[in-house]
CSV table of C-alpha atoms in Angstrom, one decimal:
chain,number,residue,atom,x,y,z
A,92,MET,CA,0.1,0.1,0.1
A,93,SER,CA,1.7,2.8,-1.2
A,94,LYS,CA,1.2,6.5,0.6
A,95,ILE,CA,2.3,9.6,-0.9
A,96,VAL,CA,2.0,13.2,0.1
A,97,LEU,CA,1.5,15.6,-2.9
A,98,ILE,CA,1.9,19.1,-3.3
A,99,GLU,CA,0.8,21.9,-5.9
A,100,SER,CA,1.6,25.3,-5.4
A,101,SER,CA,2.6,26.9,-9.3
A,102,THR,CA,-0.3,29.2,-9.2
A,103,SER,CA,-2.2,31.6,-6.5
A,104,LEU,CA,-3.7,28.2,-5.4
A,105,CYS,CA,-1.8,26.1,-2.9
A,106,SER,CA,-2.9,22.7,-2.0
A,107,VAL,CA,-1.7,19.4,-0.2
A,108,ALA,CA,-3.0,15.8,-0.7
A,109,LEU,CA,-2.1,12.3,0.9
A,110,ALA,CA,-3.2,9.6,-2.2
A,111,ILE,CA,-3.1,6.0,-0.9
A,112,ASP,CA,-2.8,3.7,-3.7
A,113,GLY,CA,-3.2,6.4,-6.3
A,114,ARG,CA,-6.6,7.2,-4.6
A,115,CYS,CA,-6.6,11.1,-2.9
A,116,VAL,CA,-8.0,10.3,0.8
A,117,CYS,CA,-7.8,13.8,2.3
A,118,SER,CA,-6.6,17.1,0.7
A,119,ARG,CA,-6.0,21.2,1.9
A,120,GLN,CA,-6.2,23.9,-0.1
A,121,SER,CA,-5.6,28.0,0.1
A,122,SER,CA,-6.4,31.0,-2.2
A,123,THR,CA,-5.4,33.6,0.2
A,124,PRO,CA,-2.5,35.4,-1.7
A,125,ARG,CA,1.4,35.2,-0.8
A,126,ALA,CA,0.7,32.2,1.6
A,127,HIS,CA,2.4,29.5,-0.1
A,128,ALA,CA,5.5,29.3,2.4
A,129,SER,CA,3.1,30.1,5.5
A,130,LEU,CA,0.7,27.3,4.6
A,131,THR,CA,2.3,24.5,2.2
A,132,ALA,CA,4.1,22.4,5.9
A,133,PRO,CA,1.4,23.1,7.8
A,134,PHE,CA,-1.0,21.4,5.4
A,135,VAL,CA,1.2,18.5,4.9
A,136,ALA,CA,1.4,18.3,9.0
A,137,GLU,CA,-2.3,18.5,8.5
A,138,VAL,CA,-3.1,15.8,5.9
A,139,LEU,CA,-0.8,13.2,7.9
A,140,GLU,CA,-2.3,14.1,10.9
A,141,GLU,CA,-5.8,13.2,9.6
A,142,ALA,CA,-4.7,9.9,7.9
A,143,GLY,CA,-3.4,9.2,11.6
A,144,ILE,CA,0.4,8.6,9.8
A,145,LYS,CA,3.6,10.4,10.0
A,146,ILE,CA,5.9,11.2,7.2
A,147,LYS,CA,8.4,8.7,7.8
A,148,ASP,CA,5.1,5.8,6.9
A,149,CYS,CA,4.8,7.2,3.7
A,150,ASP,CA,6.3,5.9,0.7
A,151,ALA,CA,7.1,9.1,-1.6
A,152,VAL,CA,6.9,12.7,-1.8
A,153,ALA,CA,5.0,14.0,-5.3
A,154,LEU,CA,5.8,17.5,-6.4
A,155,SER,CA,4.1,19.8,-9.5
A,156,ALA,CA,6.7,20.8,-11.0
A,157,GLY,CA,5.9,23.6,-13.3
A,158,PRO,CA,5.2,25.9,-15.6
A,159,GLY,CA,4.5,28.2,-13.1
A,160,SER,CA,4.5,31.1,-10.8
A,161,TYR,CA,8.4,31.2,-9.9
A,162,THR,CA,7.7,31.7,-5.9
A,163,GLY,CA,5.1,29.1,-5.7
A,164,LEU,CA,7.6,26.5,-7.4
A,165,ARG,CA,10.4,27.7,-5.2
A,166,VAL,CA,8.2,26.7,-2.0
A,167,GLY,CA,6.6,23.8,-3.5
A,168,SER,CA,10.0,22.9,-4.1
A,169,SER,CA,12.0,23.9,-0.9
A,170,THR,CA,8.8,21.7,1.2
A,171,ALA,CA,9.1,18.7,-0.9
A,172,LYS,CA,12.8,18.6,-1.3
A,173,GLY,CA,12.9,19.2,2.4
A,174,LEU,CA,10.7,16.7,3.5
A,175,CYS,CA,12.9,13.6,1.3
A,176,PHE,CA,15.6,15.1,3.0
A,177,ALA,CA,14.6,14.4,6.7
A,178,SER,CA,12.9,11.3,5.8
A,179,GLY,CA,15.1,9.6,3.2
A,180,LEU,CA,12.1,9.3,0.9
A,181,PRO,CA,12.4,9.5,-3.1
A,182,LEU,CA,11.3,12.8,-4.7
A,183,ILE,CA,8.7,12.7,-7.4
A,184,ALA,CA,8.0,15.4,-10.2
A,185,VAL,CA,4.7,15.7,-12.1
A,186,SER,CA,3.5,18.0,-14.7
A,187,THR,CA,1.8,20.9,-13.9
A,188,LEU,CA,0.4,21.2,-17.3
A,189,GLU,CA,-0.9,17.2,-17.1
A,190,VAL,CA,-2.3,18.1,-13.6
A,191,LEU,CA,-5.0,20.3,-15.1
A,192,VAL,CA,-5.2,17.6,-18.1
A,193,ARG,CA,-6.0,14.5,-15.4
A,194,GLN,CA,-8.6,17.5,-13.4
A,195,ALA,CA,-10.3,18.1,-16.8
A,196,ILE,CA,-10.8,14.2,-17.5
A,197,ASP,CA,-11.8,13.3,-13.9
A,198,ALA,CA,-14.5,16.0,-13.9
A,199,GLY,CA,-15.8,14.6,-17.8
A,200,ALA,CA,-15.3,18.2,-19.0
A,201,ALA,CA,-13.1,16.5,-21.7
A,202,GLU,CA,-15.8,14.1,-23.2
A,203,GLY,CA,-16.1,14.7,-26.9
A,204,CYS,CA,-13.2,16.9,-27.5
A,205,SER,CA,-10.2,16.4,-30.0
A,206,TYR,CA,-7.9,18.5,-28.1
A,207,ILE,CA,-7.1,19.6,-24.6
A,208,VAL,CA,-5.3,22.7,-23.9
A,209,PRO,CA,-4.4,23.4,-20.5
A,210,MET,CA,-2.8,26.8,-19.9
A,211,ILE,CA,-0.9,28.2,-16.9
A,212,ASP,CA,-1.2,32.2,-16.9
A,213,ALA,CA,2.1,34.1,-17.6
A,214,ARG,CA,0.7,37.2,-17.3
A,215,ARG,CA,-0.9,39.9,-20.2
A,216,MET,CA,-1.8,37.1,-22.9
A,217,GLU,CA,0.9,35.0,-22.8
A,218,VAL,CA,0.4,31.6,-21.6
A,219,TYR,CA,2.3,28.4,-20.7
A,220,SER,CA,0.9,25.6,-22.6
A,221,CYS,CA,0.7,22.6,-24.8
A,222,VAL,CA,-1.1,20.6,-26.9
A,223,TYR,CA,-2.9,17.1,-25.1
A,224,SER,CA,-5.4,14.1,-26.5
A,225,PRO,CA,-8.3,14.0,-25.1
A,226,THR,CA,-7.3,10.8,-23.3
A,227,GLY,CA,-3.8,12.6,-21.4
A,228,GLU,CA,-1.0,11.9,-24.3
A,229,ARG,CA,1.0,14.8,-24.6
A,230,LEU,CA,1.1,15.8,-28.5
A,231,SER,CA,3.3,18.5,-28.8
A,232,LYS,CA,6.2,20.4,-26.6
A,233,ILE,CA,5.7,22.9,-23.8
A,234,GLU,CA,6.2,26.2,-24.6
A,235,ALA,CA,5.7,30.1,-23.6
A,236,VAL,CA,2.6,31.3,-25.8
A,237,ILE,CA,1.3,34.3,-26.6
A,238,VAL,CA,-2.5,33.9,-27.7
A,239,GLU,CA,-3.5,35.8,-30.3
A,240,GLU,CA,-6.3,35.2,-33.1
A,241,GLY,CA,-4.9,32.2,-35.3
A,242,SER,CA,-3.9,30.7,-32.1
A,243,PHE,CA,-4.7,26.8,-32.2
A,244,ALA,CA,-6.4,26.8,-35.3
A,245,GLN,CA,-4.7,23.5,-36.6
A,246,GLN,CA,-6.3,22.2,-33.3
A,247,LEU,CA,-9.8,23.7,-33.8
A,248,SER,CA,-10.3,23.2,-37.0
A,249,GLN,CA,-10.1,19.6,-36.1
A,250,GLY,CA,-12.9,19.3,-33.6
A,251,LYS,CA,-13.9,20.7,-30.3
A,252,VAL,CA,-10.8,21.7,-28.5
A,253,LEU,CA,-11.1,22.0,-24.3
A,254,PHE,CA,-8.9,25.1,-22.5
A,255,VAL,CA,-8.5,24.5,-19.1
A,256,GLY,CA,-6.4,26.3,-17.0
A,257,ASP,CA,-6.0,29.6,-14.8
A,258,GLY,CA,-5.2,30.9,-18.5
A,259,ALA,CA,-8.2,29.8,-19.8
A,260,ASP,CA,-10.5,32.2,-19.7
A,261,LYS,CA,-8.8,35.7,-20.6
A,262,CYS,CA,-8.4,33.7,-24.3
A,263,ARG,CA,-12.5,33.4,-24.6
A,264,PRO,CA,-12.5,36.6,-26.9
A,265,VAL,CA,-9.6,35.3,-29.0
A,266,LEU,CA,-10.1,31.7,-29.5
A,267,THR,CA,-13.4,32.1,-30.6
A,268,GLY,CA,-16.1,29.9,-32.5
A,269,ASP,CA,-18.7,26.2,-31.9
A,270,ASN,CA,-15.3,24.2,-30.9
A,271,ALA,CA,-14.1,26.3,-28.2
A,272,ALA,CA,-14.4,25.5,-25.3
A,273,PHE,CA,-12.7,26.6,-21.9
A,274,LEU,CA,-12.5,25.8,-18.3
A,275,GLN,CA,-10.8,28.1,-15.5
A,276,ILE,CA,-9.6,25.9,-13.0
A,277,GLU,CA,-6.2,26.4,-11.3
A,278,PRO,CA,-4.0,22.8,-10.8
A,279,HIS,CA,-5.2,20.9,-7.3
A,280,ALA,CA,-2.7,18.6,-5.5
A,281,SER,CA,-5.7,15.9,-5.5
A,282,ALA,CA,-5.2,15.3,-9.2
A,283,MET,CA,-1.9,14.6,-8.7
A,284,ALA,CA,-3.1,11.2,-6.5
A,285,ALA,CA,-2.5,8.8,-10.5
A,286,LEU,CA,0.1,10.6,-12.2
A,287,ALA,CA,2.3,10.5,-9.3
A,288,GLN,CA,1.4,6.8,-8.2
A,289,GLN,CA,2.4,5.6,-11.8
A,290,ALA,CA,5.5,7.5,-11.7
A,291,PHE,CA,6.3,6.0,-8.3
A,292,GLU,CA,5.8,2.1,-9.7
A,293,GLN,CA,7.7,2.9,-12.4
A,294,LYS,CA,10.6,4.0,-10.1
A,295,GLN,CA,11.0,7.5,-11.5
A,296,PHE,CA,12.6,9.5,-8.5
A,297,GLN,CA,14.1,12.8,-9.0
A,298,ASN,CA,17.6,13.9,-7.9
A,299,CYS,CA,16.8,15.6,-4.4
A,300,ALA,CA,20.1,17.2,-4.1
A,301,TYR,CA,20.0,18.6,-7.7
A,302,PHE,CA,16.2,18.9,-8.9
A,303,GLU,CA,14.6,22.7,-9.8
A,304,PRO,CA,11.2,23.1,-10.8
A,305,PHE,CA,10.4,23.6,-14.9
A,306,TYR,CA,10.0,27.8,-14.8
A,307,LEU,CA,10.3,27.4,-18.4
A,308,LYS,CA,11.1,31.5,-18.2
A,309,GLN,CA,13.8,32.8,-16.4
A,310,PHE,CA,12.9,35.3,-13.1
A,311,THR,CA,12.5,38.4,-14.2
A,312,PRO,CA,12.7,41.2,-10.7
A,313,THR,CA,10.2,43.9,-10.8
A,314,VAL,CA,12.0,47.3,-10.1
A,315,SER,CA,10.2,49.1,-7.1
A,316,LYS,CA,8.4,52.2,-8.3
A,317,LYS,CA,8.7,53.8,-4.7
A,318,ASN,CA,11.5,56.5,-4.6
A,319,ASN,CA,14.6,55.1,-2.4
A,320,ILE,CA,16.6,57.1,-0.3
A,321,PHE,CA,20.2,55.9,-1.8
């Protein structure tokens, strides 16, 4: 019986879950702004307490590895690696875009679709995205896409396309037509259960010492507009 801690912190929603044999048994979540650093570790403690186990009783820690928010991914990665180093558990990394696809499939939203296109908001009209089949097979490379008229035209010409994620709604005015469907959701740790279980069974573990989240784009710090003394 495999027990895996699941951590998802790639967007504004912070969530943690516990999966047993590929099924989510308990979870916690919060959309409080800028609270990932203060909530992720307590959420882990809470789901373990609810299940009546300790981290040493688990078999692995799984992380939604991006792409997504730089800060959120750093928090999730630091928490997951800390748990693994302290307990000796293996680290599993799952694509955030694949988590969104799994959520859509599990919710039945992908029925009748020819493609699923997960979208992580990357500000303005840019999203982190790729194309999946309705069964969850990735069909294109993951990239930062500036969505404009004509984007995903090939897929839209071939049948219904489900655009899913926290970047979906902002694309509605541009991705028009009867074949475009939208599901505005954020990735949740509970949707990682089956993906993490599959990786665990196949022993697809990360090197804790060298693992880095998949940021896709380099972090660009902003310059404060406040008056500085120096």
